[in-house]
Amino acid sequence: MEQERSIDRLARYIIVAATLAVLACLCWYFKSVLVYVIVAFVVSLIGQPVMRLLRKIRIRGKSAPDGLLAILTIVLILGTLILVVTQVIPVVTGIVRDAAVLNSVTADGNPLDRVNDWIVSLFPGLGPDFNIITILMDKLREVTNLSNVTSVISSVTSFVTSLVVGLFSIVFISFFFVRDETLFRKIVSTLVPDRMEGKLAKSLGDIEGLLSRYFVGLLVEMTGVALLDFLGLWLIARLGFSNALGIAFIAGILNVIPYVGPLIGEAVGVVLAVILKYGTGVGLGVNIWVFALIVLAIMLATQLVDNFVYQPLIYSTSIKASPLEIFIVILLAGHMGGVVGMLVAIPAYTVVRVIASRFFPDLKLVKRLIPDPAGIRNQQK
C-alpha cells in the first residue's frame, strides 16, 4: 500500500511537471500575445484610480456606464502619451542634435577639451582619439533616432504593421481590464484547482491594488523629478524654456532606472547644459565651471527631494519593504537581467511577497521578511 501511494505521488509530480512544461512552452510560443496582455494589465492598473474618480462624477444622481467611463479613461491615458510624444520628444531630439552640432564645431582648447584630456591622462588606454562628449552625443542620437529602431525590423511595412497591431491589441484588452477590475484575476483563477482559487483570487486582488499604487506613484515620481529639474534649469540656470524642458524630461525618464538612472541623468543633464551654454551663450552669465556646478547642484537638490520624499512614499505604499531589502532585490535583478531586470524588480518582488504571505505564511523566511502580512494586504483597500 505504501509503495502504491509512493507511485501515485510520483505520478502526480510527473503530471504537474509536464503540465508546467507545456504551459511554459505555450507562453514562449505566444509570448507576443502574453506581452500584450501584461502591458494591457499595467495600463489598467494605472487607469484604475482614474476610473474610480470618474465613477464619483454623477449627473442627476447617476454615474455614467462603466463602458463609457473605461473609454474615457483609455482616451485620457492615450491623450497624455500622445501629448508627450508630439510635444516633448521633438524638443529632446532637437537639444541632442543641436548639442552634437555645437560640440563638433567647437574650437580646440575649450573647457570640454580640457576635461577630455584630463580623462585621457588618467586612463591612457583610452587612446588619443577618445572623446567622451562625442561618444555621449552619438549614444543619445542613437536613442532618439527612430531609424535605428526601424533598421532592426526587416522592413518598414512589417514594423508599422506590428506597431499598429500591438497598439490596437493593448488598447482593446485594456478597455476590458479597466471596465472590470476583477477580470484579470478571474482569468488567472480559472487556471488553478478549485481548492486554490479563493486564495489566488485574494492574492491577485492584493497584487492589483499594490501595483496600481506603485505604477501611479512611479509616474508621479517621474513627473515630479522632471518638474523640479525644469523649474531649476529654467528659473535659476536660465537655460530657456525648451532647453530646460528637454533636459528635465531626459532626467525624469532616466530616473525610472533604480539607483544608476539618476546618476546618468545628472551626468547627461550637466553635459548638455554646458555644451549649450558654451555654444549658444544661453544660461547665467558666469564662468563655465561655475555654471556646470550650478546645474549639478540643481539636479542634486532634485534628487535629494526624490530620495527623501518621493521614493519613501512610493515604496512604503507599494510593498512596505525596507530600503536594504529593496536594494538587494534590485541588485540581484540587475545582475540577472541588466536594466530590464532592475525595472521589473520591485513589481515582481511585490507579487512574490503577496503570494508568499497568502500561501506560505508559516515559513520562517516569510515571517522574517513579512512580519505583518495583513498590513500589506490592507494597503490596497
Coordinates of C-alpha atoms in Angstrom, one line a residue:
M1 CA 0.0 0.0 0.0
E2 CA 2.8 2.4 0.9
Q3 CA 4.6 1.6 -2.4
E4 CA 1.4 2.3 -4.3
R5 CA 1.0 5.6 -2.5
S6 CA 4.6 6.5 -3.4
I7 CA 4.0 5.6 -7.0
D8 CA 0.8 7.7 -7.1
R9 CA 2.7 10.6 -5.5
L10 CA 5.4 10.3 -8.1
A11 CA 2.8 10.1 -10.9
R12 CA 1.3 13.3 -9.6
Y13 CA 4.6 15.1 -9.6
I14 CA 5.3 14.0 -13.1
I15 CA 1.9 15.2 -14.3
V16 CA 2.4 18.6 -12.6
A17 CA 5.9 18.9 -14.0
A18 CA 4.6 18.0 -17.5
T19 CA 1.7 20.5 -17.2
L20 CA 4.1 23.3 -16.1
A21 CA 6.4 22.4 -19.0
V22 CA 3.5 22.6 -21.5
L23 CA 2.4 25.9 -20.1
A24 CA 5.9 27.3 -20.3
C25 CA 6.2 26.2 -23.9
L26 CA 2.8 27.8 -24.7
C27 CA 3.8 31.1 -23.0
W28 CA 7.0 31.1 -25.0
Y29 CA 5.2 30.4 -28.3
F30 CA 2.6 33.0 -27.7
K31 CA 5.0 35.4 -26.0
S32 CA 3.9 38.4 -28.1
V33 CA 0.3 37.9 -27.1
L34 CA 1.4 37.5 -23.5
V35 CA 3.3 40.7 -23.7
Y36 CA 0.2 42.5 -25.0
V37 CA -1.9 41.1 -22.0
I38 CA 0.8 42.1 -19.5
V39 CA 1.1 45.7 -20.9
A40 CA -2.6 46.0 -21.0
F41 CA -2.8 44.9 -17.4
V42 CA -0.3 47.5 -16.4
V43 CA -2.3 50.1 -18.3
S44 CA -5.4 49.0 -16.4
L45 CA -3.6 49.4 -13.1
I46 CA -2.7 53.0 -14.0
G47 CA -6.3 53.5 -15.2
Q48 CA -8.0 52.1 -12.1
P49 CA -7.6 55.3 -10.0
V50 CA -8.9 57.4 -12.9
M51 CA -11.8 55.0 -13.3
R52 CA -12.7 55.3 -9.6
L53 CA -12.5 59.1 -9.8
L54 CA -14.8 59.2 -12.9
R55 CA -17.3 57.0 -11.1
K56 CA -17.7 59.7 -8.4
I57 CA -18.9 62.1 -11.0
R58 CA -22.7 61.9 -11.0
I59 CA -25.3 63.6 -13.1
R60 CA -28.8 63.7 -11.6
G61 CA -27.6 61.2 -9.0
K62 CA -26.4 58.6 -11.6
S63 CA -22.9 57.8 -12.8
A64 CA -22.1 57.0 -16.4
P65 CA -21.9 53.4 -17.5
D66 CA -18.7 51.6 -16.8
G67 CA -18.1 51.0 -20.6
L68 CA -18.2 54.8 -21.2
L69 CA -16.0 55.5 -18.2
A70 CA -13.5 52.9 -19.4
I71 CA -13.4 54.5 -22.8
L72 CA -12.8 58.0 -21.2
T73 CA -10.0 56.5 -19.1
I74 CA -8.2 54.9 -22.1
V75 CA -8.6 58.2 -24.0
L76 CA -7.1 60.2 -21.2
I77 CA -4.1 57.8 -20.9
L78 CA -3.6 57.8 -24.7
G79 CA -4.0 61.6 -24.9
T80 CA -1.3 62.1 -22.3
L81 CA 1.0 59.7 -24.1
I82 CA 0.4 61.4 -27.5
L83 CA 1.0 64.8 -25.9
V84 CA 4.3 63.8 -24.6
V85 CA 5.4 62.2 -27.9
T86 CA 4.3 65.1 -30.1
Q87 CA 5.4 68.0 -27.8
V88 CA 8.3 66.9 -25.6
I89 CA 10.1 64.3 -27.7
P90 CA 10.9 66.7 -30.6
V91 CA 12.3 69.2 -28.1
V92 CA 14.6 66.5 -26.6
T93 CA 15.7 65.4 -30.1
G94 CA 16.4 69.0 -31.1
I95 CA 18.5 69.6 -28.0
V96 CA 20.6 66.4 -28.6
R97 CA 21.0 67.4 -32.3
D98 CA 22.0 71.0 -31.5
A99 CA 24.4 69.9 -28.8
A100 CA 26.0 67.4 -31.1
V101 CA 26.5 70.1 -33.8
L102 CA 27.8 72.6 -31.3
N103 CA 30.3 70.0 -30.0
S104 CA 31.5 69.2 -33.5
V105 CA 32.2 72.8 -34.4
T106 CA 33.7 74.0 -31.1
A107 CA 37.2 75.2 -31.4
D108 CA 40.1 73.4 -29.8
G109 CA 41.2 74.3 -26.4
N110 CA 37.7 74.8 -24.9
P111 CA 36.9 73.7 -21.3
L112 CA 35.3 70.5 -22.5
D113 CA 38.5 69.5 -24.4
R114 CA 40.5 70.1 -21.2
V115 CA 38.1 67.8 -19.3
N116 CA 38.6 65.1 -22.0
D117 CA 42.4 65.5 -21.9
W118 CA 42.3 65.0 -18.2
I119 CA 40.3 61.8 -18.5
V120 CA 42.7 60.5 -21.2
S121 CA 45.7 61.3 -18.9
L122 CA 44.1 59.3 -16.1
F123 CA 43.3 56.4 -18.4
P124 CA 46.0 56.3 -21.2
G125 CA 44.5 53.1 -22.5
L126 CA 41.6 55.0 -24.0
G127 CA 43.9 56.4 -26.7
P128 CA 44.4 59.9 -28.1
D129 CA 41.2 59.7 -30.2
F130 CA 38.9 59.3 -27.2
N131 CA 36.3 62.0 -26.9
I132 CA 33.7 61.5 -24.1
I133 CA 31.4 64.2 -25.4
T134 CA 31.3 62.8 -28.9
I135 CA 30.6 59.3 -27.6
L136 CA 27.8 60.6 -25.4
M137 CA 26.2 62.6 -28.2
D138 CA 26.4 59.5 -30.5
K139 CA 24.7 57.4 -27.9
L140 CA 22.0 60.0 -27.4
R141 CA 21.4 60.3 -31.1
E142 CA 21.0 56.5 -31.4
V143 CA 18.4 56.5 -28.6
T144 CA 16.4 59.4 -30.1
N145 CA 16.8 58.4 -33.8
L146 CA 13.8 56.3 -34.9
S147 CA 15.7 55.0 -37.9
N148 CA 17.9 52.9 -35.6
V149 CA 14.8 51.2 -34.3
T150 CA 13.3 50.5 -37.7
S151 CA 16.6 49.2 -39.0
V152 CA 16.2 46.2 -36.6
I153 CA 13.0 45.3 -38.4
S154 CA 13.2 43.6 -41.7
S155 CA 11.1 46.3 -43.4
V156 CA 9.2 49.4 -42.6
T157 CA 5.9 47.8 -43.6
S158 CA 6.3 44.9 -41.1
F159 CA 7.4 47.3 -38.4
V160 CA 4.3 49.6 -38.9
T161 CA 2.0 46.6 -39.0
S162 CA 3.4 45.1 -35.8
L163 CA 3.2 48.5 -34.2
V164 CA -0.4 49.0 -35.2
V165 CA -1.5 45.5 -34.2
G166 CA 0.3 45.8 -30.9
L167 CA -1.2 49.2 -30.0
F168 CA -4.7 48.1 -31.0
S169 CA -4.4 44.9 -29.0
I170 CA -3.1 46.7 -25.9
V171 CA -5.9 49.3 -26.1
F172 CA -8.6 46.7 -26.8
I173 CA -7.5 44.4 -23.9
S174 CA -7.0 47.4 -21.6
F175 CA -10.6 48.5 -22.2
F176 CA -12.0 45.3 -20.7
F177 CA -9.5 45.2 -17.8
V178 CA -10.3 48.8 -16.9
R179 CA -14.1 48.3 -17.2
D180 CA -14.0 45.2 -15.0
E181 CA -11.2 45.4 -12.3
T182 CA -11.8 41.7 -11.4
L183 CA -11.5 40.4 -14.9
F184 CA -7.7 39.6 -14.8
R185 CA -8.0 37.7 -11.5
K186 CA -11.0 35.8 -12.9
I187 CA -9.0 34.7 -15.9
V188 CA -6.0 33.6 -13.9
S189 CA -8.1 31.8 -11.3
T190 CA -9.6 29.5 -13.9
L191 CA -6.1 28.0 -14.5
V192 CA -5.7 26.6 -10.9
P193 CA -7.6 23.9 -9.0
D194 CA -10.8 24.9 -7.1
R195 CA -9.2 24.5 -3.7
M196 CA -6.6 27.2 -4.6
E197 CA -9.0 29.5 -6.4
G198 CA -10.1 31.5 -3.4
K199 CA -6.6 32.2 -2.1
L200 CA -5.3 33.0 -5.6
A201 CA -8.2 35.5 -6.2
K202 CA -7.5 37.3 -3.0
S203 CA -3.8 37.4 -3.7
L204 CA -4.4 38.8 -7.2
G205 CA -6.7 41.4 -5.7
D206 CA -3.9 42.4 -3.2
I207 CA -1.3 42.5 -6.0
E208 CA -3.5 44.6 -8.3
G209 CA -4.1 47.2 -5.5
L210 CA -0.4 47.4 -4.6
L211 CA 0.9 47.5 -8.1
S212 CA -1.7 50.1 -9.1
R213 CA -0.4 52.4 -6.4
Y214 CA 3.2 51.6 -7.3
F215 CA 2.9 52.4 -11.1
V216 CA 0.8 55.5 -10.4
G217 CA 3.4 56.6 -7.8
L218 CA 6.2 55.9 -10.3
L219 CA 4.6 58.2 -12.8
V220 CA 4.1 60.9 -10.1
E221 CA 7.8 60.5 -9.1
M222 CA 9.0 60.8 -12.7
T223 CA 6.8 63.9 -13.3
G224 CA 7.9 65.4 -10.0
V225 CA 11.6 65.0 -10.8
A226 CA 11.2 66.4 -14.3
L227 CA 9.2 69.3 -12.9
L228 CA 11.7 70.3 -10.3
D229 CA 14.6 70.0 -12.7
F230 CA 12.7 72.0 -15.3
L231 CA 12.0 74.9 -12.8
G232 CA 15.5 74.9 -11.6
L233 CA 17.1 74.9 -15.1
W234 CA 14.6 77.4 -16.4
L235 CA 14.5 79.9 -13.5
I236 CA 17.9 79.5 -11.9
A237 CA 20.2 78.3 -14.6
R238 CA 18.4 80.4 -17.3
L239 CA 18.7 77.8 -20.0
G240 CA 15.5 78.8 -21.7
F241 CA 12.1 77.1 -21.7
S242 CA 12.7 74.5 -24.4
N243 CA 16.2 73.5 -23.3
A244 CA 15.2 73.2 -19.7
L245 CA 12.1 71.1 -20.6
G246 CA 14.2 68.8 -22.8
I247 CA 16.9 68.2 -20.2
A248 CA 14.4 67.8 -17.4
F249 CA 12.4 65.2 -19.5
I250 CA 15.6 63.2 -20.1
A251 CA 16.4 63.3 -16.3
G252 CA 12.8 62.2 -15.4
I253 CA 12.8 59.3 -17.8
L254 CA 16.2 58.0 -16.6
N255 CA 15.1 58.4 -13.0
V256 CA 12.9 55.4 -13.5
I257 CA 16.0 53.2 -13.6
P258 CA 16.8 52.5 -9.9
Y259 CA 20.0 53.9 -8.4
V260 CA 22.1 54.3 -11.6
G261 CA 19.4 56.1 -13.6
P262 CA 19.5 59.4 -11.5
L263 CA 23.3 59.4 -11.8
I264 CA 23.2 59.0 -15.6
G265 CA 20.5 61.7 -15.8
E266 CA 22.6 64.2 -13.8
A267 CA 25.7 63.5 -16.0
V268 CA 23.7 63.8 -19.2
G269 CA 22.0 67.0 -17.9
V270 CA 25.2 68.7 -16.9
V271 CA 27.0 67.8 -20.2
L272 CA 24.1 69.0 -22.4
A273 CA 23.7 72.2 -20.4
V274 CA 27.4 73.0 -20.6
I275 CA 27.5 72.4 -24.3
L276 CA 24.5 74.6 -24.9
K277 CA 26.0 77.3 -22.7
Y278 CA 29.4 77.2 -24.4
G279 CA 27.9 77.0 -27.9
T280 CA 25.0 79.4 -27.8
G281 CA 25.6 81.6 -24.7
V282 CA 22.3 80.6 -23.0
G283 CA 22.3 80.5 -19.2
L284 CA 23.6 82.6 -16.4
G285 CA 26.5 84.9 -17.3
V286 CA 29.0 83.1 -15.1
N287 CA 32.2 81.1 -15.7
I288 CA 31.6 77.8 -17.5
W289 CA 32.7 75.8 -14.5
V290 CA 30.5 77.8 -12.1
F291 CA 27.6 77.2 -14.5
A292 CA 28.3 73.5 -14.5
L293 CA 28.3 73.4 -10.7
I294 CA 25.0 75.3 -10.6
V295 CA 23.3 72.8 -13.0
L296 CA 24.7 69.9 -11.0
A297 CA 23.5 71.5 -7.7
I298 CA 20.0 71.9 -9.1
M299 CA 19.8 68.3 -10.2
L300 CA 21.3 67.0 -7.0
A301 CA 18.8 69.0 -5.0
T302 CA 16.0 67.4 -7.0
Q303 CA 17.5 64.0 -6.4
L304 CA 17.5 64.7 -2.6
V305 CA 13.8 65.6 -2.8
D306 CA 13.2 62.4 -4.7
N307 CA 15.2 60.2 -2.2
F308 CA 13.7 61.7 0.9
V309 CA 10.1 62.5 -0.2
Y310 CA 9.0 60.7 -3.4
Q311 CA 10.6 57.3 -3.0
P312 CA 9.7 56.6 0.6
L313 CA 6.1 57.4 -0.1
I314 CA 6.0 55.2 -3.2
Y315 CA 7.8 52.2 -1.8
S316 CA 6.1 52.3 1.6
T317 CA 2.6 52.3 -0.1
S318 CA 3.6 49.6 -2.6
I319 CA 5.4 46.7 -0.8
K320 CA 6.3 48.1 2.6
A321 CA 9.8 46.8 2.4
S322 CA 13.0 48.1 4.0
P323 CA 15.5 50.1 1.9
L324 CA 18.1 47.4 2.3
E325 CA 15.7 44.7 1.2
I326 CA 14.8 46.8 -1.9
F327 CA 18.4 47.4 -2.7
I328 CA 19.4 43.7 -2.5
V329 CA 16.4 42.8 -4.7
I330 CA 17.3 45.4 -7.3
L331 CA 21.0 44.4 -7.2
L332 CA 20.2 40.7 -7.8
A333 CA 17.7 41.6 -10.6
G334 CA 20.2 43.9 -12.3
H335 CA 22.9 41.1 -12.1
M336 CA 20.5 38.7 -13.8
G337 CA 18.6 40.9 -16.2
G338 CA 20.5 44.2 -16.5
V339 CA 18.5 47.4 -16.8
V340 CA 15.3 45.5 -17.7
G341 CA 15.7 43.3 -14.6
M342 CA 16.1 46.4 -12.4
L343 CA 12.9 47.9 -13.9
V344 CA 10.8 44.9 -13.1
A345 CA 12.4 44.0 -9.8
I346 CA 10.1 45.8 -7.5
P347 CA 6.8 44.8 -9.2
A348 CA 8.0 41.2 -9.4
Y349 CA 9.1 41.3 -5.7
T350 CA 5.7 42.7 -4.8
V351 CA 4.0 39.7 -6.5
V352 CA 6.3 37.3 -4.7
R353 CA 5.7 38.9 -1.3
V354 CA 1.9 38.8 -1.6
I355 CA 1.8 35.2 -2.8
A356 CA 4.2 34.2 0.0
S357 CA 2.1 35.9 2.6
R358 CA -1.1 34.2 1.4
F359 CA 0.2 30.6 0.6
F360 CA 3.2 30.2 2.9
P361 CA 2.5 32.4 6.0
D362 CA 4.1 29.9 8.4
L363 CA 7.6 29.7 6.8
K364 CA 10.3 31.2 8.8
L365 CA 11.7 33.3 5.9
V366 CA 8.2 34.7 5.2
K367 CA 7.7 35.6 8.8
R368 CA 11.0 37.5 8.9
L369 CA 10.6 39.3 5.7
I370 CA 6.8 40.0 6.1
P371 CA 6.2 40.4 9.8
D372 CA 2.7 41.9 9.2
P373 CA 1.1 40.2 6.2
A374 CA -2.3 41.8 7.0
G375 CA -0.7 45.2 6.8
I376 CA 0.5 44.5 3.2
R377 CA -2.9 43.2 2.2
N378 CA -4.8 46.1 3.7
Q379 CA -2.8 48.7 1.7
Q380 CA -4.8 48.0 -1.4
K381 CA -8.1 48.9 0.3

